[in-house]
Short mmCIF file of C-alpha atoms in Angstrom, two decimals:
data_model
loop_
_atom_site.label_atom_id
_atom_site.label_comp_id
_atom_site.label_asym_id
_atom_site.label_seq_id
_atom_site.Cartn_x
_atom_site.Cartn_y
_atom_site.Cartn_z
CA MET A 109 45.94 0.49 -42.13
CA SER A 110 42.95 2.45 -40.54
CA THR A 111 45.22 5.60 -39.83
CA LEU A 112 46.38 5.64 -43.32
CA THR A 113 42.98 5.34 -44.96
CA GLY A 114 41.42 7.69 -42.42
CA THR A 115 38.86 5.29 -41.00
CA PRO A 116 37.97 6.14 -37.38
CA THR A 117 39.21 3.54 -34.93
CA THR A 118 37.03 2.19 -32.05
CA THR A 119 38.67 2.24 -28.74
CA THR A 120 38.19 0.18 -25.71
CA ALA A 121 36.64 3.17 -24.01
CA ASP A 122 34.21 3.60 -26.87
CA ARG A 123 33.24 0.01 -26.63
CA THR A 124 32.74 -0.28 -22.87
CA ARG A 125 30.97 3.16 -22.66
CA ARG A 126 27.84 2.93 -20.75
CA PRO A 127 24.66 4.43 -22.14
CA ARG A 128 23.83 7.98 -20.75
CA LEU A 129 20.83 9.99 -20.30
CA SER A 130 20.44 12.80 -22.77
CA GLY A 131 18.10 15.51 -23.67
CA MET A 132 15.14 16.28 -21.61
CA THR A 133 15.52 13.03 -19.61
CA TRP A 134 18.99 14.01 -18.38
CA LEU A 135 17.78 17.59 -17.65
CA VAL A 136 14.95 16.04 -15.29
CA TRP A 137 17.14 13.54 -13.68
CA ARG A 138 19.97 16.05 -13.05
CA GLN A 139 17.48 18.71 -11.67
CA HIS A 140 15.90 16.16 -9.22
CA ARG A 141 18.77 13.58 -8.88
CA ALA A 142 19.04 14.41 -5.12
CA THR A 143 15.47 13.42 -4.56
CA TYR A 144 15.39 10.42 -6.69
CA TRP A 145 18.70 9.05 -5.10
CA THR A 146 17.29 9.70 -1.75
CA VAL A 147 13.99 7.59 -2.50
CA LEU A 148 16.00 4.81 -4.12
CA CYS A 149 18.62 4.50 -1.33
CA ALA A 150 16.04 4.68 1.34
CA ALA A 151 14.10 1.98 -0.39
CA VAL A 152 17.04 -0.32 -0.83
CA LEU A 153 18.05 0.04 2.77
CA LEU A 154 14.52 -0.57 4.02
CA ALA A 155 13.92 -3.53 1.65
CA ALA A 156 17.53 -4.93 2.85
CA TRP A 157 16.44 -4.79 6.49
CA MET A 158 13.10 -6.53 5.84
CA THR A 159 14.93 -9.24 3.88
CA TYR A 160 17.23 -9.61 6.57
CA GLN A 161 14.44 -9.90 9.20
CA HIS A 162 12.83 -12.40 7.07
CA ILE A 163 16.00 -14.42 7.01
CA GLN A 164 16.44 -14.26 10.56
CA LEU A 165 12.75 -15.29 11.16
CA MET A 166 13.27 -18.50 8.78
CA ASP A 167 16.41 -19.32 10.59
CA PHE A 168 14.59 -19.09 13.98
CA LEU A 169 11.53 -21.37 12.70
CA ASP A 170 14.06 -23.89 11.33
CA ALA A 171 15.91 -24.27 14.59
CA SER A 172 12.48 -24.45 16.63
CA ASP A 173 11.14 -27.08 14.33
CA TRP A 174 7.96 -24.93 14.05
CA THR A 175 5.92 -27.41 12.17
CA ASP A 176 5.81 -29.38 15.24
CA LYS A 177 5.97 -26.85 18.01
CA ASP A 178 3.84 -24.02 19.22
CA VAL A 179 6.63 -21.54 18.73
CA ALA A 180 4.04 -18.58 18.88
CA ARG A 181 4.30 -19.34 22.92
CA SER A 182 8.05 -19.52 23.01
CA GLY A 183 8.36 -16.25 24.85
CA GLU A 184 11.04 -13.47 24.33
CA LYS A 185 12.66 -15.27 21.26
CA SER A 186 9.52 -15.31 19.32
CA ASP A 187 8.81 -11.61 20.56
CA ALA A 188 12.12 -10.41 19.12
CA HIS A 189 10.67 -11.51 15.58
CA ILE A 190 7.33 -10.00 16.25
CA GLU A 191 8.17 -6.57 17.49
CA PRO A 192 9.90 -5.42 14.25
CA MET A 193 6.78 -6.15 12.26
CA ARG A 194 4.65 -4.05 14.68
CA TRP A 195 6.72 -0.86 14.33
CA ILE A 196 7.22 -1.25 10.49
CA TRP A 197 3.40 -1.07 9.81
CA PRO A 198 3.05 2.76 10.67
CA VAL A 199 6.38 3.54 8.57
CA LEU A 200 5.16 1.65 5.53
CA ALA A 201 1.57 3.39 5.87
CA MET A 202 3.46 6.76 5.64
CA ILE A 203 5.43 6.03 2.59
CA PRO A 204 2.85 7.16 0.10
CA ILE A 205 2.09 10.37 2.03
CA VAL A 206 6.02 11.08 2.37
CA LEU A 207 6.46 10.49 -1.41
CA GLY A 208 3.40 12.83 -2.20
CA VAL A 209 4.84 15.56 0.14
CA PHE A 210 8.45 15.46 -0.67
CA VAL A 211 8.46 14.34 -4.15
CA GLY A 212 5.21 14.86 -5.98
CA ALA A 213 4.36 18.46 -4.56
CA PRO A 214 7.73 20.25 -5.09
CA LEU A 215 8.24 18.72 -8.60
CA LEU A 216 6.28 21.28 -10.47
CA ALA A 217 5.51 23.89 -7.76
CA GLY A 218 9.19 24.53 -7.34
CA ASP A 219 9.84 25.31 -10.95
CA LEU A 220 6.82 27.41 -11.10
CA GLU A 221 7.67 29.34 -8.25
CA HIS A 222 11.29 30.28 -9.18
CA GLY A 223 10.40 30.52 -12.84
CA THR A 224 12.53 27.43 -13.97
CA SER A 225 9.69 26.27 -16.13
CA LYS A 226 9.82 29.43 -18.40
CA LEU A 227 13.32 28.77 -19.04
CA VAL A 228 12.92 25.00 -19.91
CA VAL A 229 10.07 25.51 -22.23
CA THR A 230 11.45 28.19 -24.19
CA GLN A 231 15.02 26.70 -24.47
CA SER A 232 14.94 22.90 -24.42
CA GLY A 233 11.50 21.79 -25.57
CA SER A 234 7.75 21.98 -25.38
CA GLY A 235 5.87 22.10 -22.14
CA ALA A 236 4.19 18.73 -22.75
CA ARG A 237 7.37 17.12 -23.46
CA TRP A 238 8.94 18.64 -20.31
CA LEU A 239 5.90 17.37 -18.26
CA ALA A 240 5.80 14.06 -19.66
CA THR A 241 9.54 13.48 -18.83
CA LYS A 242 8.95 14.50 -15.32
CA LEU A 243 6.04 12.39 -14.93
CA GLY A 244 7.67 9.26 -16.64
CA VAL A 245 10.96 9.55 -14.67
CA THR A 246 9.26 10.26 -11.29
CA ALA A 247 6.59 7.43 -12.11
CA LEU A 248 9.59 4.96 -12.70
CA VAL A 249 11.52 5.84 -9.62
CA ILE A 250 8.23 5.36 -7.35
CA GLY A 251 7.15 2.31 -9.06
CA VAL A 252 10.54 0.65 -8.77
CA THR A 253 10.91 1.62 -5.01
CA THR A 254 7.52 0.76 -4.04
CA THR A 255 7.49 -2.60 -5.92
CA ALA A 256 10.73 -3.71 -4.06
CA LEU A 257 9.39 -2.86 -0.72
CA SER A 258 5.96 -4.72 -1.39
CA ILE A 259 7.88 -7.79 -2.44
CA SER A 260 10.24 -7.62 0.59
CA TYR A 261 7.49 -6.92 3.10
CA GLY A 262 5.05 -9.50 1.65
CA ARG A 263 7.65 -12.34 1.98
CA TRP A 264 8.40 -11.47 5.53
CA SER A 265 4.57 -10.92 6.59
CA ASP A 266 3.55 -14.15 5.00
CA ALA A 267 6.21 -16.09 7.02
CA LEU A 268 5.16 -14.42 10.32
CA GLN A 269 1.43 -14.84 9.53
CA ASP A 270 2.02 -18.43 8.87
CA SER A 271 3.95 -19.04 12.17
CA LEU A 272 4.17 -16.52 14.93
CA MET A 273 1.26 -14.10 14.03
CA PRO A 274 -1.74 -16.32 12.96
CA TRP A 275 -4.14 -13.58 14.34
CA MET A 276 -2.70 -11.15 11.84
CA SER A 277 -5.54 -10.57 9.19
CA TRP A 278 -5.03 -10.17 5.51
CA ALA A 279 -7.85 -7.79 5.29
CA GLU A 280 -6.38 -5.20 7.55
CA GLY A 281 -4.29 -2.48 6.27
CA SER A 282 -1.11 -3.67 7.88
CA THR A 283 -1.17 -6.52 5.39
CA PHE A 284 -3.46 -5.56 2.62
CA ASP A 285 -2.08 -2.01 1.96
CA ASN A 286 1.46 -3.09 1.87
CA THR A 287 1.61 -6.04 -0.46
CA GLY A 288 0.89 -6.72 -3.82
CA PRO A 289 0.14 -3.90 -6.29
CA VAL A 290 -1.48 -1.61 -3.67
CA PRO A 291 1.47 0.24 -2.38
CA VAL A 292 2.41 1.06 -5.81
CA ALA A 293 -0.89 2.37 -6.86
CA LEU A 294 -1.54 4.13 -3.54
CA SER A 295 2.06 5.96 -4.03
CA LEU A 296 1.63 6.81 -7.64
CA PHE A 297 -1.78 8.39 -6.92
CA THR A 298 -0.69 10.39 -4.03
CA VAL A 299 2.53 11.64 -5.94
CA VAL A 300 0.52 12.62 -9.11
CA GLY A 301 -1.98 14.32 -6.84
CA GLY A 302 0.85 16.21 -5.36
CA LEU A 303 1.99 17.29 -8.77
CA ALA A 304 -1.51 18.41 -9.54
CA ILE A 305 -1.60 20.48 -6.27
CA GLY A 306 1.80 21.96 -6.90
CA LEU A 307 0.66 23.11 -10.40
CA VAL A 308 -2.46 24.83 -9.11
CA LEU A 309 -0.75 26.33 -6.06
CA ARG A 310 2.37 27.25 -7.56
CA ARG A 311 3.98 27.48 -4.24
CA THR A 312 6.28 24.75 -2.82
CA LEU A 313 5.43 25.06 0.89
CA ALA A 314 1.80 25.52 0.41
CA ALA A 315 1.75 22.48 -2.09
CA MET A 316 3.48 20.24 0.42
CA VAL A 317 1.09 21.20 3.24
CA VAL A 318 -2.16 20.59 0.94
CA THR A 319 -0.56 17.50 -0.29
CA PHE A 320 -0.14 16.02 3.24
CA GLY A 321 -3.76 16.58 3.86
CA PHE A 322 -4.63 15.02 0.49
CA GLY A 323 -2.49 11.84 1.48
CA ILE A 324 -4.12 11.64 4.71
CA LEU A 325 -7.55 12.02 3.05
CA VAL A 326 -6.72 9.19 0.34
CA GLN A 327 -5.62 6.90 3.19
CA PHE A 328 -8.92 7.46 5.04
CA VAL A 329 -11.08 6.93 2.14
CA TRP A 330 -9.23 3.93 0.88
CA GLY A 331 -9.41 2.19 4.28
CA HIS A 332 -12.99 3.00 4.49
CA PHE A 333 -13.99 1.35 1.22
CA ARG A 334 -11.22 -1.38 1.15
CA LEU A 335 -13.54 -4.31 2.29
CA SER A 336 -16.21 -3.22 -0.29
CA LEU A 337 -13.90 -4.55 -2.98
CA GLY A 338 -14.74 -7.99 -2.19
CA ASP A 339 -17.82 -10.32 -2.34
CA VAL A 340 -19.18 -11.11 0.97
CA VAL A 341 -20.01 -14.74 1.90
CA THR A 342 -22.96 -15.38 4.23
CA LEU A 343 -23.57 -18.33 6.34
CA THR A 344 -26.81 -18.85 8.16
CA THR A 345 -27.94 -21.46 10.69
CA ASP A 346 -31.55 -22.29 11.84
CA ASN A 347 -30.96 -24.37 14.88
CA GLY A 348 -31.42 -21.63 17.41
CA ALA A 349 -29.15 -19.26 19.05
CA PHE A 350 -28.22 -21.02 22.29
CA ALA A 351 -27.89 -24.55 20.77
CA GLU A 352 -24.41 -26.28 21.00
CA SER A 353 -22.38 -25.11 18.04
CA ALA A 354 -25.11 -23.23 16.58
CA GLN A 355 -23.04 -20.32 15.50
CA PRO A 356 -21.74 -21.16 11.97
CA GLN A 357 -17.77 -21.58 11.74
CA ILE A 358 -16.01 -19.57 9.05
CA PRO A 359 -12.67 -20.58 7.50
CA ASP A 360 -9.56 -20.15 9.84
CA SER A 361 -7.98 -17.40 7.34
CA ALA A 362 -11.29 -15.78 6.52
CA TYR A 363 -12.07 -12.20 7.69
CA GLY A 364 -15.24 -11.76 9.58
CA ILE A 365 -17.31 -8.82 8.71
CA ASP A 366 -20.52 -9.01 10.79
CA ILE A 367 -22.49 -11.72 12.75
CA SER A 368 -26.35 -11.23 13.45
CA TYR A 369 -29.34 -13.05 14.59
CA ILE A 370 -31.70 -14.28 11.90
CA THR A 371 -35.44 -14.52 12.20
CA SER A 372 -37.87 -17.15 10.50
CA ASN A 373 -38.75 -14.66 7.87
CA GLY A 374 -35.03 -13.70 7.10
CA ASP A 375 -34.76 -10.67 8.97
CA LEU A 376 -31.43 -9.69 10.67
CA LEU A 377 -31.40 -8.67 14.22
CA GLY A 378 -28.18 -7.14 16.02
CA ARG A 379 -26.36 -9.10 18.57
CA SER A 380 -27.34 -6.58 21.24
CA THR A 381 -30.92 -7.83 20.88
CA CYS A 382 -32.02 -9.06 24.39
CA PHE A 383 -28.62 -7.95 25.66
CA SER A 384 -30.23 -6.29 28.59
CA GLU A 385 -31.82 -9.59 30.03
CA LYS A 386 -29.83 -10.70 33.25
CA THR A 387 -30.02 -14.43 32.99
CA GLU A 388 -29.60 -16.83 30.22
CA GLN A 389 -33.06 -18.20 30.41
CA ALA A 390 -34.52 -14.75 30.21
CA ARG A 391 -32.35 -13.91 27.16
CA GLU A 392 -33.48 -17.20 25.48
CA LEU A 393 -36.98 -16.30 26.09
CA CYS A 394 -36.78 -12.81 24.86
CA LEU A 395 -35.03 -14.24 21.53
CA LYS A 396 -37.91 -16.64 21.04
CA GLN A 397 -40.36 -14.00 21.32
CA ALA A 398 -38.25 -12.03 18.79
CA ASP A 399 -38.66 -15.03 16.50
CA VAL A 400 -34.88 -15.63 16.35
CA VAL A 401 -34.06 -19.01 14.78
CA GLY A 402 -30.29 -18.94 14.20
CA TRP A 403 -27.30 -17.03 13.30
CA SER A 404 -26.12 -15.21 10.01
CA VAL A 405 -22.35 -14.58 9.53
CA GLU A 406 -20.75 -12.53 6.91
CA TYR A 407 -17.16 -12.88 5.99
CA LEU A 408 -14.50 -12.55 3.15
CA PRO A 409 -12.38 -15.59 2.31
CA LYS A 410 -8.76 -14.99 1.85
CA SER A 411 -9.05 -16.34 -1.79
CA GLN A 412 -10.40 -13.07 -2.64
CA MET A 413 -7.31 -11.01 -1.51
CA ALA A 414 -5.47 -11.00 -4.84
CA GLY A 415 -8.58 -9.98 -6.77
CA MET A 416 -9.51 -7.22 -4.32
CA GLN A 417 -5.95 -5.75 -4.31
CA TRP A 418 -5.86 -5.78 -8.20
CA LEU A 419 -9.50 -4.34 -8.17
CA GLY A 420 -8.48 -1.64 -5.89
CA SER A 421 -5.32 -0.74 -7.59
CA SER A 422 -6.99 -0.73 -10.96
CA ILE A 423 -9.31 2.13 -9.46
CA LEU A 424 -6.51 3.91 -8.10
CA LEU A 425 -4.54 3.81 -11.38
CA ALA A 426 -7.52 4.99 -13.26
CA LEU A 427 -7.75 8.02 -10.87
CA THR A 428 -4.08 8.70 -11.44
CA ALA A 429 -4.52 8.42 -15.14
CA ALA A 430 -7.48 11.12 -14.82
CA VAL A 431 -5.31 13.37 -12.84
CA THR A 432 -2.34 12.95 -15.50
CA VAL A 433 -5.07 13.87 -18.24
CA PHE A 434 -5.76 16.96 -15.99
CA LEU A 435 -2.12 17.87 -15.94
CA PHE A 436 -1.58 17.72 -19.81
CA THR A 437 -4.97 19.45 -20.79
CA TRP A 438 -5.08 22.14 -18.13
CA GLY A 439 -1.52 22.33 -16.94
CA ARG A 440 0.32 23.27 -20.13
CA LYS A 441 -1.22 26.80 -20.09
CA ARG A 442 0.31 27.37 -16.50
CA LEU A 443 3.86 26.24 -17.05
CA VAL A 444 4.63 29.89 -18.05
#
């Protein structure tokens, strides 16, 4: 009937055809598909490996009845689960830098260096649309991959910290920078920064070198100001510096920042005060002469970790947005 009336028929192939990319999105994906697929496949493999390590750890803990035994001292068997965590830290720390150098820097610099941008903006669409598509597709790939790595590593590190590695602090970069939203924000900022560097320099190799330095600088500054994202809690005592249990005890999961002597008028003295005295009696006399009455301990509770991560990530994302505005306001003039 449909053939006689001229009505087009719907074939099985048409009904099952998957949606495909088109237009500028298809162009950007096809141009950088090797880079995108490399990033996605590498992230899948690394996430799968960390998931496997987590499963192996849980099997070991279940078999060891770790709730009743000190498996942290069980020798080589526990070391076999701790050692992979130690070498994965520098790998994860380098991911934002690697993404910035090999994904962000060449993304615009390569097109500007070889003149591809001129062809695109004159044939396929506006420079703003082309730039927005590049940013959008790249940000989506980076966001998906780093989120998967963050989740996989977070589950594994939490299990290790609760069992075999209680000394692993949540405030150190090995945990803080690789879980939650932080790796996503760090990677996006470094990649978008690489795009901006490539836009300015217009040379791929030069952009990659400068982006590498930029990534190192971002990691250094972030590590320096990381602890300032939290609200420091202070505990003080006034029962002397040598009394039994005089030093205040912070929670087991807390991160200690500083410990000082405190005087009767509230002044703080460093722990090196009276350190040169040879005997305990001489040190006690020295501290009394310095009017030391107790201790002052500053720390960050673990309950602040999530808030600190989201605050820091918000700052990084705001900086990323600022660089993006720069790309659109100043960069459109340099795409040709």
